PDB file of C-alpha atoms in Angstrom:
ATOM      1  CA  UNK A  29       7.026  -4.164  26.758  1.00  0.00           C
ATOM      2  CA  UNK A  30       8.512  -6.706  29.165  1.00  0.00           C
ATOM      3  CA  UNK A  31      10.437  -8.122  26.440  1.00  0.00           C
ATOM      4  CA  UNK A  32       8.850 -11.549  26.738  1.00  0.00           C
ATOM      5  CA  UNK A  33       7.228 -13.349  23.804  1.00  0.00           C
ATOM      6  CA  UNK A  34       4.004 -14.160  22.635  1.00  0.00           C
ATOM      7  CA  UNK A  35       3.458 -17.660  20.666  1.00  0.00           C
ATOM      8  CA  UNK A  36       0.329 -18.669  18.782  1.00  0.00           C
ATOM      9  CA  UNK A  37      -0.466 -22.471  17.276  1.00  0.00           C
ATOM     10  CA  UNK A  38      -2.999 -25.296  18.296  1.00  0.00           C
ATOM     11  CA  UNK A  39      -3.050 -28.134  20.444  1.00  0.00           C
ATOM     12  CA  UNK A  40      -4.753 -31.163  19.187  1.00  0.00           C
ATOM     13  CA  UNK A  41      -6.244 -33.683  22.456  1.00  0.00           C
ATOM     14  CA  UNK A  42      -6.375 -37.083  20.407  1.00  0.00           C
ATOM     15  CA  UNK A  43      -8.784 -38.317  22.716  1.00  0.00           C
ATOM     16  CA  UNK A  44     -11.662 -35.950  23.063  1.00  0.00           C
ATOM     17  CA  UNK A  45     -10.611 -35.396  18.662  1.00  0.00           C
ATOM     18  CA  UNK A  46     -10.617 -31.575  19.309  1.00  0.00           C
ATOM     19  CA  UNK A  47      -7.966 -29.310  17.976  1.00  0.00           C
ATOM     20  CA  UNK A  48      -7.769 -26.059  20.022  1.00  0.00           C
ATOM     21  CA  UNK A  49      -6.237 -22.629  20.050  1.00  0.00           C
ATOM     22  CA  UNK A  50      -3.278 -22.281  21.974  1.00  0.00           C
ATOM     23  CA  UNK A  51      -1.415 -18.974  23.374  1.00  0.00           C
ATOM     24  CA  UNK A  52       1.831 -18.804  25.122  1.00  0.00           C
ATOM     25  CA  UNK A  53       3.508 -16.674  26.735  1.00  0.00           C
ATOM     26  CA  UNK A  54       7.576 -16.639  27.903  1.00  0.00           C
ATOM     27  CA  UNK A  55       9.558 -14.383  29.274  1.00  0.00           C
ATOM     28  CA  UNK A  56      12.622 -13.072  27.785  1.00  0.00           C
ATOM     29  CA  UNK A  57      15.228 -16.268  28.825  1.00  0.00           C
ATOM     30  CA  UNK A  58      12.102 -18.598  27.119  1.00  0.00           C
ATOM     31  CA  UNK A  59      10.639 -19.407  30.760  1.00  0.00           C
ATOM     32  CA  UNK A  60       6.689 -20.200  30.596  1.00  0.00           C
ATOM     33  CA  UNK A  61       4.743 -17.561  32.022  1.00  0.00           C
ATOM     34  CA  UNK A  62       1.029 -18.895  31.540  1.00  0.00           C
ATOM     35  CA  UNK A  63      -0.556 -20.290  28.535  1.00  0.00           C
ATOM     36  CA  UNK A  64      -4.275 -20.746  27.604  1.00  0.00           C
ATOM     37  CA  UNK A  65      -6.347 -22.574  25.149  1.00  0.00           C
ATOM     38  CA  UNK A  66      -9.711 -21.202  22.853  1.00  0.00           C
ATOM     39  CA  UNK A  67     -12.312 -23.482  20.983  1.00  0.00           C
ATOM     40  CA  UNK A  68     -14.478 -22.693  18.273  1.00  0.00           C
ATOM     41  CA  UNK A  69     -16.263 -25.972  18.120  1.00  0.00           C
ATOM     42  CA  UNK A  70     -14.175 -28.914  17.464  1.00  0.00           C
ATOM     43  CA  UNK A  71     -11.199 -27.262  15.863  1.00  0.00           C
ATOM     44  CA  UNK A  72      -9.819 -24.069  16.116  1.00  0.00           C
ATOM     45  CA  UNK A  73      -6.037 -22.989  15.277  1.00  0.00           C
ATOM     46  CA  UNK A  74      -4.315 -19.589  15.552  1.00  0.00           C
ATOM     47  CA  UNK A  75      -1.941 -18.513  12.810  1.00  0.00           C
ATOM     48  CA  UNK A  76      -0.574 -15.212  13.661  1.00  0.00           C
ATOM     49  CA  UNK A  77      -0.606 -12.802  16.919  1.00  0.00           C
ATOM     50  CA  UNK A  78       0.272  -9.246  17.431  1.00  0.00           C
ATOM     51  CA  UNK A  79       0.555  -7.444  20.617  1.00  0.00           C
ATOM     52  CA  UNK A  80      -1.701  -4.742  20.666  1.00  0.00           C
ATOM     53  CA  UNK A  81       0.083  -1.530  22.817  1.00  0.00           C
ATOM     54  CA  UNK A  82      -2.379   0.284  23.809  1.00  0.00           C
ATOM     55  CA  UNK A  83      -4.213  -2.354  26.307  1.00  0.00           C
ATOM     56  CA  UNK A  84      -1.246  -4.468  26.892  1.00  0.00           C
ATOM     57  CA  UNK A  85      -2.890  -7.644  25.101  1.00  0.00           C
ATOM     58  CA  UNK A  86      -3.232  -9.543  22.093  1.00  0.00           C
ATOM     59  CA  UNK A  87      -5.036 -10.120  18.831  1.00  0.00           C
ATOM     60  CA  UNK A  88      -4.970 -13.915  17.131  1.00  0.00           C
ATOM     61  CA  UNK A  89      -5.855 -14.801  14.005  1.00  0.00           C
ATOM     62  CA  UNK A  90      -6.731 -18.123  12.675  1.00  0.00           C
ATOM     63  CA  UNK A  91      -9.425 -20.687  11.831  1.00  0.00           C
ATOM     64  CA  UNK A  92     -12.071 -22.240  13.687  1.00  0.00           C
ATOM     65  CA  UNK A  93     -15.051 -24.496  12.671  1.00  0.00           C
ATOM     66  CA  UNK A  94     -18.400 -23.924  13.423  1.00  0.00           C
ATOM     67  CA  UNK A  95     -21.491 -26.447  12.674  1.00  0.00           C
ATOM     68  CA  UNK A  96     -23.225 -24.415  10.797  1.00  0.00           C
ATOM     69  CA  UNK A  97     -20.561 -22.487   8.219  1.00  0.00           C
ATOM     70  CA  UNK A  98     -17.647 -25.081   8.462  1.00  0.00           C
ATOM     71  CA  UNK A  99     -14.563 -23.521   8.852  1.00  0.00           C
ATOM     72  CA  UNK A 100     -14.541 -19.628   9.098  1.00  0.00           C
ATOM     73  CA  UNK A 101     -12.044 -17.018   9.672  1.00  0.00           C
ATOM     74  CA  UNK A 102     -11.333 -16.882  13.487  1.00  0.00           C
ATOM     75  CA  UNK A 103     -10.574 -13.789  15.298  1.00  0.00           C
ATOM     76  CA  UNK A 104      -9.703 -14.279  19.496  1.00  0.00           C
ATOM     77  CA  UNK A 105      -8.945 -10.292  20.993  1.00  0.00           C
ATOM     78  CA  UNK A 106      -7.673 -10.982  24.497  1.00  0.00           C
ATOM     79  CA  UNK A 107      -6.303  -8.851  27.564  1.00  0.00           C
ATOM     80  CA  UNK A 108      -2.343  -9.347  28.654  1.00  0.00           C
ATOM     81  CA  UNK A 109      -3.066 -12.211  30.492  1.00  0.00           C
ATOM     82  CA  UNK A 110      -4.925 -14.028  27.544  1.00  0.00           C
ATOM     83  CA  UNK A 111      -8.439 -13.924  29.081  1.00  0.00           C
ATOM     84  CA  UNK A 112     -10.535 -13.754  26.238  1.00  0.00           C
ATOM     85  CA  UNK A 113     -12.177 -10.007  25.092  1.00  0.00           C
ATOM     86  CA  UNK A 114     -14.319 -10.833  22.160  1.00  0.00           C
ATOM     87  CA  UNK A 115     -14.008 -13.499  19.203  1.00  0.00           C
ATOM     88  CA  UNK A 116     -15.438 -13.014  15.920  1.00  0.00           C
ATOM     89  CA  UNK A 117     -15.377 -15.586  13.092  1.00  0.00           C
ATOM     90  CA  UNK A 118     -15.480 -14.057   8.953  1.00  0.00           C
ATOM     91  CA  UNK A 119     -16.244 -15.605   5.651  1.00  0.00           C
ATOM     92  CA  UNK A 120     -18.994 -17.458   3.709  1.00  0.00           C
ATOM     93  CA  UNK A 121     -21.211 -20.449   5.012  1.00  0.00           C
ATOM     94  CA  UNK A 122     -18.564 -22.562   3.301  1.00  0.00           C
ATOM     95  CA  UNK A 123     -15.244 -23.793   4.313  1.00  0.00           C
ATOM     96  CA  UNK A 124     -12.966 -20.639   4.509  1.00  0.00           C
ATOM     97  CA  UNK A 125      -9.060 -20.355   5.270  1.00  0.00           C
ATOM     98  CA  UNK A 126      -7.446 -18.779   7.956  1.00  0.00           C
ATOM     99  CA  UNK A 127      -7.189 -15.184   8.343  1.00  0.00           C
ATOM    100  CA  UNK A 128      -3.945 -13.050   9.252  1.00  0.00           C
ATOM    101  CA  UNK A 129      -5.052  -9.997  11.143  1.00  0.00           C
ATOM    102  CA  UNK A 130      -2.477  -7.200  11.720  1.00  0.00           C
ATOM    103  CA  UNK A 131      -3.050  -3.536  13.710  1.00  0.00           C
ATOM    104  CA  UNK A 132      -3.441  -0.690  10.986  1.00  0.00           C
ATOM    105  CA  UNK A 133      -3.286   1.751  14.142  1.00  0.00           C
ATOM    106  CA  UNK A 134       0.244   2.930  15.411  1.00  0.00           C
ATOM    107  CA  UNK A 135       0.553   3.203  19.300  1.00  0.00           C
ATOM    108  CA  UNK A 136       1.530   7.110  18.569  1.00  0.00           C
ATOM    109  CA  UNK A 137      -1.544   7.319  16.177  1.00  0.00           C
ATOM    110  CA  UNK A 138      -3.753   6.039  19.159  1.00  0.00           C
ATOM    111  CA  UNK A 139      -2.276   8.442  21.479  1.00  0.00           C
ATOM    112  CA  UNK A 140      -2.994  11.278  19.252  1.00  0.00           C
ATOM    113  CA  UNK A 141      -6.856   9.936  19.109  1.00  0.00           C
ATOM    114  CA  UNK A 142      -7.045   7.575  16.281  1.00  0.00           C
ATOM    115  CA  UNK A 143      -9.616   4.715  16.124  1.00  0.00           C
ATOM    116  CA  UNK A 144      -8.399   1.336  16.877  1.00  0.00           C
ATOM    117  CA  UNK A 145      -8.772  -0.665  13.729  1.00  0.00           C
ATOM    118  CA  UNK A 146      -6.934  -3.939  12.330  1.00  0.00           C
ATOM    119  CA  UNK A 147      -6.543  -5.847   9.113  1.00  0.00           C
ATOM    120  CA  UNK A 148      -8.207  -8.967   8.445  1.00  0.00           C
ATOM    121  CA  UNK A 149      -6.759 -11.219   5.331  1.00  0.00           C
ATOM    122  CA  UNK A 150      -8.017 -14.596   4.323  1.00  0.00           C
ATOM    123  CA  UNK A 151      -9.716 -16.395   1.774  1.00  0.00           C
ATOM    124  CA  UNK A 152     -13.444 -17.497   1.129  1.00  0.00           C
ATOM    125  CA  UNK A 153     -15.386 -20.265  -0.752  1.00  0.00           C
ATOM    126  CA  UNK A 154     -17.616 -19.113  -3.584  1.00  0.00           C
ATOM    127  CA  UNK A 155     -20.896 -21.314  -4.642  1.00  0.00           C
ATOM    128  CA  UNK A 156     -18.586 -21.366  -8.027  1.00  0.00           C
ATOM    129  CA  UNK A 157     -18.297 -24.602  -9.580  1.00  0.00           C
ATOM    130  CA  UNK A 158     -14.987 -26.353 -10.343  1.00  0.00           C
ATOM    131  CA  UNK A 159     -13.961 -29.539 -12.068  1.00  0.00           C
ATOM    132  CA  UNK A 160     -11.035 -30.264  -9.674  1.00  0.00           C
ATOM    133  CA  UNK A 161     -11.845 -29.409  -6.108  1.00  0.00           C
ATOM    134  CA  UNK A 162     -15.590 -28.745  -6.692  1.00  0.00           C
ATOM    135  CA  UNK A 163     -15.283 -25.491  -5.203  1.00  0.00           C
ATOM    136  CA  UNK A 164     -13.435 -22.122  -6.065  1.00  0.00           C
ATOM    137  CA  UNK A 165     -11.934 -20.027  -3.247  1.00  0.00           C
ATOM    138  CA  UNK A 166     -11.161 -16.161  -3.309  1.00  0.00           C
ATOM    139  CA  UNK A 167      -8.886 -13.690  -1.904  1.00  0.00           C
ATOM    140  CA  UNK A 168     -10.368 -11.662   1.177  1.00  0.00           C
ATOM    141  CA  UNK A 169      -9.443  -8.596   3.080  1.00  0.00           C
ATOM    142  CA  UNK A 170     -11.363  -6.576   5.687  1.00  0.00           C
ATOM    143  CA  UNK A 171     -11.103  -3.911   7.784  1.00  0.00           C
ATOM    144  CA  UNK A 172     -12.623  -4.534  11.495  1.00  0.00           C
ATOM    145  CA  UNK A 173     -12.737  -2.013  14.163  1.00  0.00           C
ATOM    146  CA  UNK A 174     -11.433  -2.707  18.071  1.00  0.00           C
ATOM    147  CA  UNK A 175     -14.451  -5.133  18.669  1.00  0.00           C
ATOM    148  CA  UNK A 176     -14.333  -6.726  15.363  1.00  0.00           C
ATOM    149  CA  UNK A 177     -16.928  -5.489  13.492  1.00  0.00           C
ATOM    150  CA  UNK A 178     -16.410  -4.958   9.594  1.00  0.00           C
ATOM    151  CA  UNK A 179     -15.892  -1.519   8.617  1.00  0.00           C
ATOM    152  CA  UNK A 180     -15.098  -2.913   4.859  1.00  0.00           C
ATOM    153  CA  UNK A 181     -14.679  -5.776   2.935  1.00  0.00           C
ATOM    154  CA  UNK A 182     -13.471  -6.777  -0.580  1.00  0.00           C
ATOM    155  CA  UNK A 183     -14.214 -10.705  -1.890  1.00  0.00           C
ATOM    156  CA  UNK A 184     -11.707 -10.391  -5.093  1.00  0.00           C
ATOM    157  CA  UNK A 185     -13.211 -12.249  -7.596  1.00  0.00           C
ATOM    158  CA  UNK A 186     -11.933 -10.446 -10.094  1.00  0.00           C
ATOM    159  CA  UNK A 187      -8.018 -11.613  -9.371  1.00  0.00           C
ATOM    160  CA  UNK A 188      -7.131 -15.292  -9.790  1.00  0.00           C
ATOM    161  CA  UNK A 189      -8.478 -18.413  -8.397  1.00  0.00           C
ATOM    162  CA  UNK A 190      -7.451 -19.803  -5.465  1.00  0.00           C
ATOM    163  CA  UNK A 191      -5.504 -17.059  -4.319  1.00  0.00           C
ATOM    164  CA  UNK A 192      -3.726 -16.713  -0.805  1.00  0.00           C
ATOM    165  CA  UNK A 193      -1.545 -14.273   1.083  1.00  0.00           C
ATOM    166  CA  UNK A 194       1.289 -16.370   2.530  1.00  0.00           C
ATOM    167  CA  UNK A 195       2.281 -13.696   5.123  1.00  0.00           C
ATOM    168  CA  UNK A 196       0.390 -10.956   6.993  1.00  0.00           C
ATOM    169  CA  UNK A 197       0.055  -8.045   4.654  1.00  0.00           C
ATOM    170  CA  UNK A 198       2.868  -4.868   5.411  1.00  0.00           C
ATOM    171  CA  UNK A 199       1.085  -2.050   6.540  1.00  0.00           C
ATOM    172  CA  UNK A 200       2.387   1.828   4.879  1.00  0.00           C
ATOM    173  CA  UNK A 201       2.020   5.026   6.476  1.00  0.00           C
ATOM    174  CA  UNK A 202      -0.796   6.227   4.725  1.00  0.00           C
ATOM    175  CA  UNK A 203      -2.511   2.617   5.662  1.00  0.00           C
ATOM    176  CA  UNK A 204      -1.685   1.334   1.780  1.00  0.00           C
ATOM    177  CA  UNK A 205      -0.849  -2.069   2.083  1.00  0.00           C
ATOM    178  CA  UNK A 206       1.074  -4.729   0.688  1.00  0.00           C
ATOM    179  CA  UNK A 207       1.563  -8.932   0.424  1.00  0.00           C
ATOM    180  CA  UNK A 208       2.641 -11.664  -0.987  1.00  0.00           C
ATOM    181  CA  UNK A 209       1.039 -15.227  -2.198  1.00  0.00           C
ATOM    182  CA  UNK A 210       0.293 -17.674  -4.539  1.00  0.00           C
ATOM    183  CA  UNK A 211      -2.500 -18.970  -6.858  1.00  0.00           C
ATOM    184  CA  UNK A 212      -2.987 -21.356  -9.276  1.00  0.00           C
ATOM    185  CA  UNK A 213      -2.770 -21.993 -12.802  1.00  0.00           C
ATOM    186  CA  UNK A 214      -3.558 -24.800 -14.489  1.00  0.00           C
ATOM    187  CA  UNK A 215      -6.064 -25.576 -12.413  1.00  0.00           C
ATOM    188  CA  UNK A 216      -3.089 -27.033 -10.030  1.00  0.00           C
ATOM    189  CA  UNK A 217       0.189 -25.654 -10.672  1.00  0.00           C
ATOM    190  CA  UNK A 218       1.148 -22.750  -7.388  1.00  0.00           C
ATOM    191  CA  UNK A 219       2.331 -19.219  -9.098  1.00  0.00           C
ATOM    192  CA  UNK A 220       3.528 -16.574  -7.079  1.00  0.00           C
ATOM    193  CA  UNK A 221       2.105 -13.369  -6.873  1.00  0.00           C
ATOM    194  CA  UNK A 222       2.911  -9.356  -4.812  1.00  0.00           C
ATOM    195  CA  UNK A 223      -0.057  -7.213  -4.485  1.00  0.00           C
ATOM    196  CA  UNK A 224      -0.227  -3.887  -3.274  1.00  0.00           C
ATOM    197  CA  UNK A 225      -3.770  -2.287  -2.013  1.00  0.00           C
ATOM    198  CA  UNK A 226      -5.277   1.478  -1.690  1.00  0.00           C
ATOM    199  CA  UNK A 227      -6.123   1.848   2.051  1.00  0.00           C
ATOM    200  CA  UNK A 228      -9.611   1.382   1.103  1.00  0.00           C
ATOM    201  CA  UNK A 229      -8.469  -2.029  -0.217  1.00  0.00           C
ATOM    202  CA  UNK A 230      -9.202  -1.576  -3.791  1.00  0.00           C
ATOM    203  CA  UNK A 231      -6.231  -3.048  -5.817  1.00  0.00           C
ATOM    204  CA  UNK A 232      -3.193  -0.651  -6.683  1.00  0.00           C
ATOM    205  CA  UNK A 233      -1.260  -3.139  -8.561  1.00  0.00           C
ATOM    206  CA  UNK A 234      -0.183  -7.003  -8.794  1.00  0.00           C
ATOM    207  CA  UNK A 235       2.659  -8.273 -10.208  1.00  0.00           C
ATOM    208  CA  UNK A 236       3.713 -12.141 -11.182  1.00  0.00           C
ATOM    209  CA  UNK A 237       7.127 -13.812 -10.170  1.00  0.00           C
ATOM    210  CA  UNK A 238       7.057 -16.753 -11.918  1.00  0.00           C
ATOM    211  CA  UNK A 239      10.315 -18.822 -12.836  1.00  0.00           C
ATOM    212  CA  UNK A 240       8.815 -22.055 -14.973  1.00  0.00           C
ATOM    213  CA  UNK A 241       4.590 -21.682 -15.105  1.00  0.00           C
ATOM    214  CA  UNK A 242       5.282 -25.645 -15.059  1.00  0.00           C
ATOM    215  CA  UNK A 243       7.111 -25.902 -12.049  1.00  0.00           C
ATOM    216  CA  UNK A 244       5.243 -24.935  -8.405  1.00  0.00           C
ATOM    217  CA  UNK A 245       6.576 -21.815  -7.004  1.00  0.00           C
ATOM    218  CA  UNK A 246       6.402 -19.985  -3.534  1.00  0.00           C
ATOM    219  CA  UNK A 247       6.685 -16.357  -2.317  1.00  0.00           C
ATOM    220  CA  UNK A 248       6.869 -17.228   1.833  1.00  0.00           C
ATOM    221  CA  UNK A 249       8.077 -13.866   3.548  1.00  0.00           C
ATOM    222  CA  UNK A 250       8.360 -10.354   2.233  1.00  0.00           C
ATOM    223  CA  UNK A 251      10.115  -7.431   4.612  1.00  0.00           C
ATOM    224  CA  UNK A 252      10.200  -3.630   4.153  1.00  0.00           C
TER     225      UNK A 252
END
């Protein structure tokens, strides 16, 4: 609302070999404002970050590793000057991707008394074997509430292998949602791929774009 930006990445200090979270925030000429930094052991990177209207402040969404699970989904919920709310980390005791979160609650919606809720999309390792990486991963998708807790969840292991949503999913009116990624075939070869999901995240449909199954091929943005 003060027409400033909000940036999300990592910073990586060489010498302590830590990789950390890193929010900025600039005003609307690109002048720093105040930045701050969030660790989830030694590595932790943010991927995406929406302003959230209703508090002023921000939700990230990323990766961070933890001893005990490897790398998880990575969740950081912070006020308008970045202080840190709650963080919550998603996915299997594996090594999981980063997750995109987005708001599924409109500012109007939320002044007319609608829960605060958000989307959470990712990817998860499954204990199934594979000749090539050892491991198979799996679209994920969840639905957390304002403090992060899981409301649902879907591990797709019923749509391909190794399939990831490149940007954070479009959100519809009636909360149906929509995305766009790639898995692979062959066992190597990237495919492109546009799903569209009930708001209860069951599948609605999914539909291939793919130019030469021989050649590697990328969906990386999709607009209304």
């Amino acid at each position: 609302f003060d027409n400033g930006f909000i940036v999300g990445g990592l910073e990586q200090n060489t010498t302590a070999d830590t990789v950390k979270a890193y929010a900025l925030k600039i005003d609307s000429l690109g002048n720093f404002e105040w930045d701050k930094r969030y660790l989830m052991g030694n590595d932790a990177r943010f991927y995406t970050v929406q302003h959230t209207p209703w508090d002023g402040g921000y939700i990230f969404g990323g990766m961070g590793y933890s001893t005990t699970t490897g790398y998880d989904m990575f969740v950081v919920k912070t006020t308008a000057n970045g202080d840190t709310l709650w963080t919550k980390r998603y996915g299997s005791s594996k090594n999981d991707c980063a997750g995109y979160v987005v708001p599924l609650t409109t500012y109007q919606e939320y002044l007319n008394g609608a829960p605060i809720e958000y989307l959470l999309s990712g990817c998860w390792e499954s204990n199934e074997p594979d000749p090539l990486f050892g491991h198979v991963d799996y679209l994920y998708l969840a639905k957390i509430d304002e403090i992060g807790d899981i409301i649902w969840e879907h591990n797709y292991t019923y749509l391909a292998k190794w399939l990831l949503l490149q940007t954070p999913p479009i959100i519809a009116p009636d909360k149906s949602f929509i995305g766009t990624g790639f898995y692979l075939t062959n066992g190597y070869t990237p495919s492109t791929k546009i799903l569209k999901f009930n708001p209860n995240g069951t599948l609605a449909w999914q539909k291939n774009y793919t130019l030469n199954p021989d050649k590697s091929s990328y969906l990386k943005d999709l607009q209304p």
